[in-house]
Short mmCIF file of C-alpha atoms in Angstrom, two decimals:
data_model
loop_
_atom_site.label_atom_id
_atom_site.label_comp_id
_atom_site.label_asym_id
_atom_site.label_seq_id
_atom_site.Cartn_x
_atom_site.Cartn_y
_atom_site.Cartn_z
CA UNK B 1 36.14 17.83 -77.45
CA UNK B 2 39.35 19.15 -78.65
CA UNK B 3 42.45 18.16 -76.91
CA UNK B 4 45.25 21.04 -77.04
CA UNK B 5 48.39 19.70 -75.23
CA UNK B 6 51.17 23.13 -75.91
CA UNK B 7 54.93 22.12 -75.11
CA UNK B 8 55.67 25.66 -73.41
CA UNK B 9 53.97 28.21 -71.53
CA UNK B 10 54.02 30.83 -74.65
CA UNK B 11 52.33 28.43 -76.76
CA UNK B 12 49.83 27.40 -74.22
CA UNK B 13 49.13 31.58 -74.00
CA UNK B 14 48.63 31.90 -77.53
CA UNK B 15 46.10 28.76 -77.65
CA UNK B 16 44.34 30.29 -74.57
CA UNK B 17 43.94 33.74 -76.09
CA UNK B 18 42.64 31.83 -79.38
CA UNK B 19 40.17 29.24 -77.80
CA UNK B 20 38.60 31.19 -74.58
CA UNK B 21 36.10 28.16 -74.06
CA UNK B 22 39.00 25.70 -73.39
CA UNK B 23 39.30 24.53 -69.62
CA UNK B 24 43.03 24.20 -68.64
CA UNK B 25 43.64 20.57 -66.72
CA UNK B 26 47.43 19.69 -65.13
CA UNK B 27 46.43 17.15 -62.30
CA UNK B 28 42.67 16.78 -63.45
CA UNK B 29 41.25 16.08 -59.79
CA UNK B 30 38.27 18.70 -60.35
CA UNK B 31 37.92 18.96 -63.74
CA UNK B 32 37.67 15.10 -64.65
CA UNK B 33 35.50 14.77 -62.02
CA UNK B 34 32.69 17.25 -63.36
CA UNK B 35 33.32 15.48 -66.87
CA UNK B 36 32.75 11.99 -65.50
CA UNK B 37 29.35 13.31 -63.51
CA UNK B 38 28.63 14.91 -66.79
CA UNK B 39 28.30 18.27 -65.17
CA UNK B 40 29.91 20.17 -68.02
CA UNK B 41 31.29 19.80 -71.67
CA UNK B 42 33.73 22.25 -72.57
CA UNK B 43 34.61 22.92 -76.10
CA UNK B 44 38.34 22.32 -75.44
CA UNK B 45 40.53 20.87 -72.73
CA UNK B 46 44.05 22.37 -72.35
CA UNK B 47 46.23 20.33 -71.12
CA UNK B 48 49.55 22.13 -69.10
CA UNK B 49 50.87 18.86 -67.80
CA UNK B 50 53.84 19.22 -69.87
CA UNK B 51 54.92 22.80 -69.02
CA UNK B 52 58.04 22.69 -66.94
CA UNK B 53 57.42 26.48 -66.49
CA UNK B 54 54.68 25.55 -63.58
CA UNK B 55 56.76 22.93 -61.97
CA UNK B 56 59.04 23.68 -58.87
CA UNK B 57 59.16 26.54 -56.28
CA UNK B 58 61.67 29.14 -55.44
CA UNK B 59 62.42 31.59 -52.42
CA UNK B 60 63.51 35.21 -53.39
CA UNK B 61 63.99 36.86 -49.85
CA UNK B 62 61.36 36.38 -47.29
CA UNK B 63 58.79 35.31 -50.37
CA UNK B 64 58.25 32.06 -51.39
CA UNK B 65 56.76 31.42 -55.40
CA UNK B 66 55.39 28.20 -56.02
CA UNK B 67 54.42 26.84 -59.51
CA UNK B 68 51.10 26.46 -60.26
CA UNK B 69 51.93 23.17 -61.64
CA UNK B 70 53.33 22.02 -58.16
CA UNK B 71 51.83 18.96 -56.31
CA UNK B 72 50.39 18.94 -53.01
CA UNK B 73 53.01 16.45 -51.83
CA UNK B 74 55.83 18.53 -52.73
CA UNK B 75 54.27 21.12 -50.54
CA UNK B 76 54.08 18.70 -47.90
CA UNK B 77 57.30 17.28 -48.17
CA UNK B 78 59.51 20.82 -48.85
CA UNK B 79 57.82 23.46 -47.83
CA UNK B 80 56.21 22.34 -44.46
CA UNK B 81 58.08 24.59 -42.11
CA UNK B 82 58.25 27.49 -44.47
CA UNK B 83 54.37 27.68 -45.11
CA UNK B 84 52.94 25.85 -42.33
CA UNK B 85 49.10 26.57 -43.16
CA UNK B 86 49.24 25.78 -46.62
CA UNK B 87 51.25 22.55 -45.74
CA UNK B 88 48.71 21.31 -43.26
CA UNK B 89 45.84 22.07 -45.60
CA UNK B 90 47.85 19.77 -48.47
CA UNK B 91 47.96 17.01 -46.10
CA UNK B 92 44.03 16.99 -45.85
CA UNK B 93 43.62 16.81 -49.57
CA UNK B 94 42.17 13.68 -50.74
CA UNK B 95 44.48 10.79 -51.16
CA UNK B 96 48.17 10.28 -51.68
CA UNK B 97 47.53 9.46 -55.13
CA UNK B 98 45.53 12.82 -55.40
CA UNK B 99 48.27 14.64 -53.72
CA UNK B 100 50.29 13.40 -56.54
CA UNK B 101 48.31 14.90 -59.03
CA UNK B 102 46.32 18.19 -57.26
CA UNK B 103 48.00 21.22 -57.15
CA UNK B 104 47.03 24.69 -55.63
CA UNK B 105 47.05 26.28 -59.01
CA UNK B 106 43.99 23.94 -60.11
CA UNK B 107 42.26 24.54 -56.53
CA UNK B 108 42.52 28.27 -57.78
CA UNK B 109 41.25 27.36 -61.20
CA UNK B 110 38.31 25.78 -60.17
CA UNK B 111 37.63 28.92 -57.12
CA UNK B 112 35.40 26.21 -55.17
CA UNK B 113 34.43 27.64 -51.83
CA UNK B 114 35.73 24.48 -50.39
CA UNK B 115 39.03 24.21 -51.74
CA UNK B 116 41.17 23.26 -48.86
CA UNK B 117 43.74 25.43 -50.08
CA UNK B 118 41.82 28.99 -50.19
CA UNK B 119 42.01 29.90 -46.44
CA UNK B 120 45.62 29.75 -46.15
CA UNK B 121 46.39 31.73 -49.29
CA UNK B 122 43.92 34.36 -47.34
CA UNK B 123 45.67 34.41 -44.14
CA UNK B 124 48.96 34.49 -45.69
CA UNK B 125 48.38 37.68 -47.95
CA UNK B 126 48.90 35.57 -51.02
CA UNK B 127 49.39 36.84 -54.32
CA UNK B 128 48.02 34.89 -57.58
CA UNK B 129 50.67 35.41 -60.61
CA UNK B 130 48.36 34.90 -63.89
CA UNK B 131 49.40 35.20 -67.36
CA UNK B 132 48.34 36.14 -70.93
CA UNK B 133 49.70 37.21 -74.37
CA UNK B 134 49.02 40.87 -72.94
CA UNK B 135 51.76 40.26 -70.43
CA UNK B 136 51.67 39.14 -66.31
CA UNK B 137 49.75 40.73 -63.68
CA UNK B 138 49.40 39.67 -59.80
CA UNK B 139 45.91 39.30 -58.17
CA UNK B 140 45.67 39.46 -54.10
CA UNK B 141 44.04 36.24 -52.96
CA UNK B 142 41.69 38.80 -51.10
CA UNK B 143 40.32 40.01 -54.51
CA UNK B 144 40.69 36.63 -56.50
CA UNK B 145 37.30 34.87 -55.47
CA UNK B 146 34.62 36.60 -56.92
CA UNK B 147 31.57 34.33 -56.52
CA UNK B 148 30.78 30.54 -56.39
CA UNK B 149 33.28 28.57 -58.73
CA UNK B 150 34.01 32.32 -60.12
CA UNK B 151 37.43 34.12 -59.91
CA UNK B 152 39.27 37.50 -61.18
CA UNK B 153 40.67 35.43 -63.85
CA UNK B 154 40.12 36.92 -67.24
CA UNK B 155 39.21 34.58 -70.16
CA UNK B 156 42.59 34.84 -71.82
CA UNK B 157 44.52 34.12 -68.46
CA UNK B 158 46.44 31.28 -66.87
CA UNK B 159 47.23 30.92 -63.48
CA UNK B 160 50.94 30.46 -63.28
CA UNK B 161 52.42 30.85 -59.91
CA UNK B 162 51.46 31.77 -56.23
CA UNK B 163 53.56 34.37 -54.21
CA UNK B 164 53.47 33.54 -50.26
CA UNK B 165 55.35 35.30 -47.68
CA UNK B 166 57.53 32.73 -45.44
CA UNK B 167 55.65 32.44 -42.34
CA UNK B 168 57.51 34.56 -38.92
CA UNK B 169 54.97 33.07 -36.70
CA UNK B 170 52.43 30.12 -35.69
CA UNK B 171 49.97 29.05 -38.39
CA UNK B 172 46.98 26.64 -38.40
CA UNK B 173 44.49 24.71 -40.51
CA UNK B 174 41.67 22.81 -39.39
CA UNK B 175 38.87 21.69 -40.99
CA UNK B 176 35.46 19.53 -40.55
CA UNK B 177 34.67 16.64 -42.68
CA UNK B 178 32.19 13.59 -43.03
CA UNK B 179 35.08 11.31 -42.50
CA UNK B 180 39.16 11.91 -41.95
CA UNK B 181 40.29 11.74 -45.63
CA UNK B 182 38.68 11.27 -49.35
CA UNK B 183 36.32 14.22 -48.39
CA UNK B 184 35.06 17.81 -49.31
CA UNK B 185 35.28 19.99 -46.46
CA UNK B 186 32.09 20.77 -44.46
CA UNK B 187 33.57 23.91 -43.40
CA UNK B 188 37.54 24.93 -43.05
CA UNK B 189 39.57 27.50 -41.27
CA UNK B 190 42.85 28.77 -41.65
CA UNK B 191 44.72 31.27 -38.76
CA UNK B 192 48.05 33.00 -39.10
CA UNK B 193 50.10 35.21 -36.50
CA UNK B 194 52.34 37.71 -37.58
CA UNK B 195 54.72 39.11 -34.81
CA UNK B 196 56.22 41.97 -37.30
CA UNK B 197 52.66 43.47 -37.96
CA UNK B 198 51.34 42.32 -34.17
CA UNK B 199 48.30 41.34 -36.36
CA UNK B 200 46.12 38.04 -36.46
CA UNK B 201 44.38 36.87 -39.82
CA UNK B 202 41.59 34.53 -40.57
CA UNK B 203 39.86 33.02 -42.96
CA UNK B 204 37.18 30.63 -43.48
CA UNK B 205 36.36 28.16 -46.19
CA UNK B 206 33.24 26.12 -47.39
CA UNK B 207 31.05 28.34 -45.12
CA UNK B 208 30.15 31.24 -47.65
CA UNK B 209 29.69 31.61 -51.40
CA UNK B 210 33.43 32.49 -51.68
CA UNK B 211 36.60 31.73 -49.09
CA UNK B 212 36.34 34.91 -47.16
CA UNK B 213 38.59 36.75 -44.37
CA UNK B 214 36.96 37.44 -41.08
CA UNK B 215 37.56 40.72 -40.82
CA UNK B 216 35.57 41.58 -37.35
CA UNK B 217 37.59 38.43 -35.63
CA UNK B 218 40.65 39.67 -37.21
CA UNK B 219 40.34 43.19 -35.74
CA UNK B 220 38.85 41.93 -32.15
CA UNK B 221 41.72 39.70 -31.17
CA UNK B 222 44.38 41.97 -32.86
CA UNK B 223 43.16 44.47 -30.51
CA UNK B 224 42.82 42.23 -27.65
CA UNK B 225 46.31 41.12 -27.67
CA UNK B 226 47.57 44.79 -28.01
CA UNK B 227 45.66 45.87 -25.15
CA UNK B 228 47.33 43.17 -23.15
CA UNK B 229 50.64 43.70 -24.65
CA UNK B 230 50.71 40.30 -25.36
CA UNK B 231 53.38 39.90 -28.19
CA UNK B 232 56.11 41.08 -25.59
CA UNK B 233 54.61 39.72 -22.01
CA UNK B 234 52.72 36.53 -23.47
CA UNK B 235 50.52 36.41 -20.51
CA UNK B 236 47.55 33.72 -21.34
CA UNK B 237 44.68 34.97 -22.99
CA UNK B 238 41.31 34.53 -21.21
CA UNK B 239 38.76 32.23 -22.53
CA UNK B 240 36.25 34.62 -22.88
CA UNK B 241 38.49 36.72 -25.55
CA UNK B 242 38.69 33.33 -27.33
CA UNK B 243 34.97 32.53 -27.04
CA UNK B 244 34.44 36.13 -28.58
CA UNK B 245 37.18 35.66 -30.97
CA UNK B 246 35.27 32.33 -32.11
CA UNK B 247 31.81 34.03 -32.41
CA UNK B 248 32.86 36.40 -34.68
CA UNK B 249 34.55 34.31 -37.02
CA UNK B 250 31.14 32.43 -37.07
CA UNK B 251 29.40 35.59 -37.74
CA UNK B 252 31.67 36.28 -40.99
CA UNK B 253 30.16 32.94 -42.46
CA UNK B 254 27.44 32.74 -44.99
CA UNK B 255 26.47 29.06 -45.31
CA UNK B 256 23.59 27.17 -46.95
CA UNK B 257 22.26 23.56 -45.94
CA UNK B 258 23.46 20.97 -48.24
CA UNK B 259 24.12 17.28 -48.30
CA UNK B 260 27.19 17.58 -46.19
CA UNK B 261 25.77 19.92 -43.14
CA UNK B 262 23.52 22.59 -42.17
CA UNK B 263 24.00 25.83 -42.23
CA UNK B 264 23.44 26.00 -38.41
CA UNK B 265 26.08 23.80 -37.92
CA UNK B 266 28.46 25.16 -40.02
CA UNK B 267 28.41 28.12 -37.85
CA UNK B 268 29.09 26.31 -35.07
CA UNK B 269 32.09 24.75 -36.30
CA UNK B 270 33.56 27.53 -37.28
CA UNK B 271 33.54 28.68 -33.87
CA UNK B 272 34.80 25.90 -32.79
CA UNK B 273 37.85 25.77 -35.29
CA UNK B 274 38.41 29.10 -34.70
CA UNK B 275 38.46 28.76 -30.76
CA UNK B 276 40.99 25.76 -31.25
CA UNK B 277 43.23 27.24 -34.03
CA UNK B 278 43.68 30.47 -31.63
CA UNK B 279 44.42 28.68 -28.79
CA UNK B 280 46.75 26.12 -30.88
CA UNK B 281 48.83 29.14 -32.29
CA UNK B 282 48.78 31.40 -29.08
CA UNK B 283 50.41 28.36 -26.95
CA UNK B 284 52.72 27.80 -29.63
CA UNK B 285 53.67 31.42 -29.85
CA UNK B 286 54.20 31.51 -26.07
CA UNK B 287 56.16 28.08 -26.00
CA UNK B 288 58.60 29.98 -28.04
CA UNK B 289 57.40 28.64 -31.92
CA UNK B 290 57.67 32.45 -33.06
CA UNK B 291 59.65 31.80 -36.10
CA UNK B 292 59.43 29.06 -38.87
CA UNK B 293 62.62 28.84 -40.86
#
């Protein structure tokens, strides 16, 4: 196996164009597991650890650009109030050591249905910035996931950043695991309230071949809140509405039975997570948590 170590992004893109078989590696929290268990043996590893262009984040108006190499720890420490759902998900990733190394870019590169960052990216309408020697482009998160561990990334492209709007309302992330830490999610869910458009967005992970938005559930709760003039009046939402929202979120799942849980359990858990995150977010908004600075 070749080990390729570019010193700048332009060099990395040139190598990528010449060696599409090379697997990009930054923190290594996913790739090294695959190698250690002999689940794959790429022709080369493309080490992106020395590329300063992938580090850091910056704000442009109401949008945050997160470099693909920014570790989860910094998202938690520096972006918790601006990107609450992503920060919540980042707190649940592995151990402190893994959060010091793992990145959203790596999560996207693996495109695992169980990746913790994926549901928050979907509910935030994130865009993934990718680059090649041909130029750069942005891929909406809703079109990025193509199948189990497959994405819209072309063979000669690298993920360089993620663009997300700053939260203007409550956001939540929750997941179920076999224990509280160092575990792959049995299922996960993110939810966001957008007061500007008066919309609800919800997405699930580890309960379908790809992370996905729960469109019917979103449309249902968005319509219910509009009919009740909830955004201006803020009256409590009936339990029956929240329960129906959970049922519709669970209906969006297409889970499997595996060693971590059954398909039936995942559907039930998604319904519970949807109800809980909706109740938390609606209460937070009513109590004045209407913007995130």
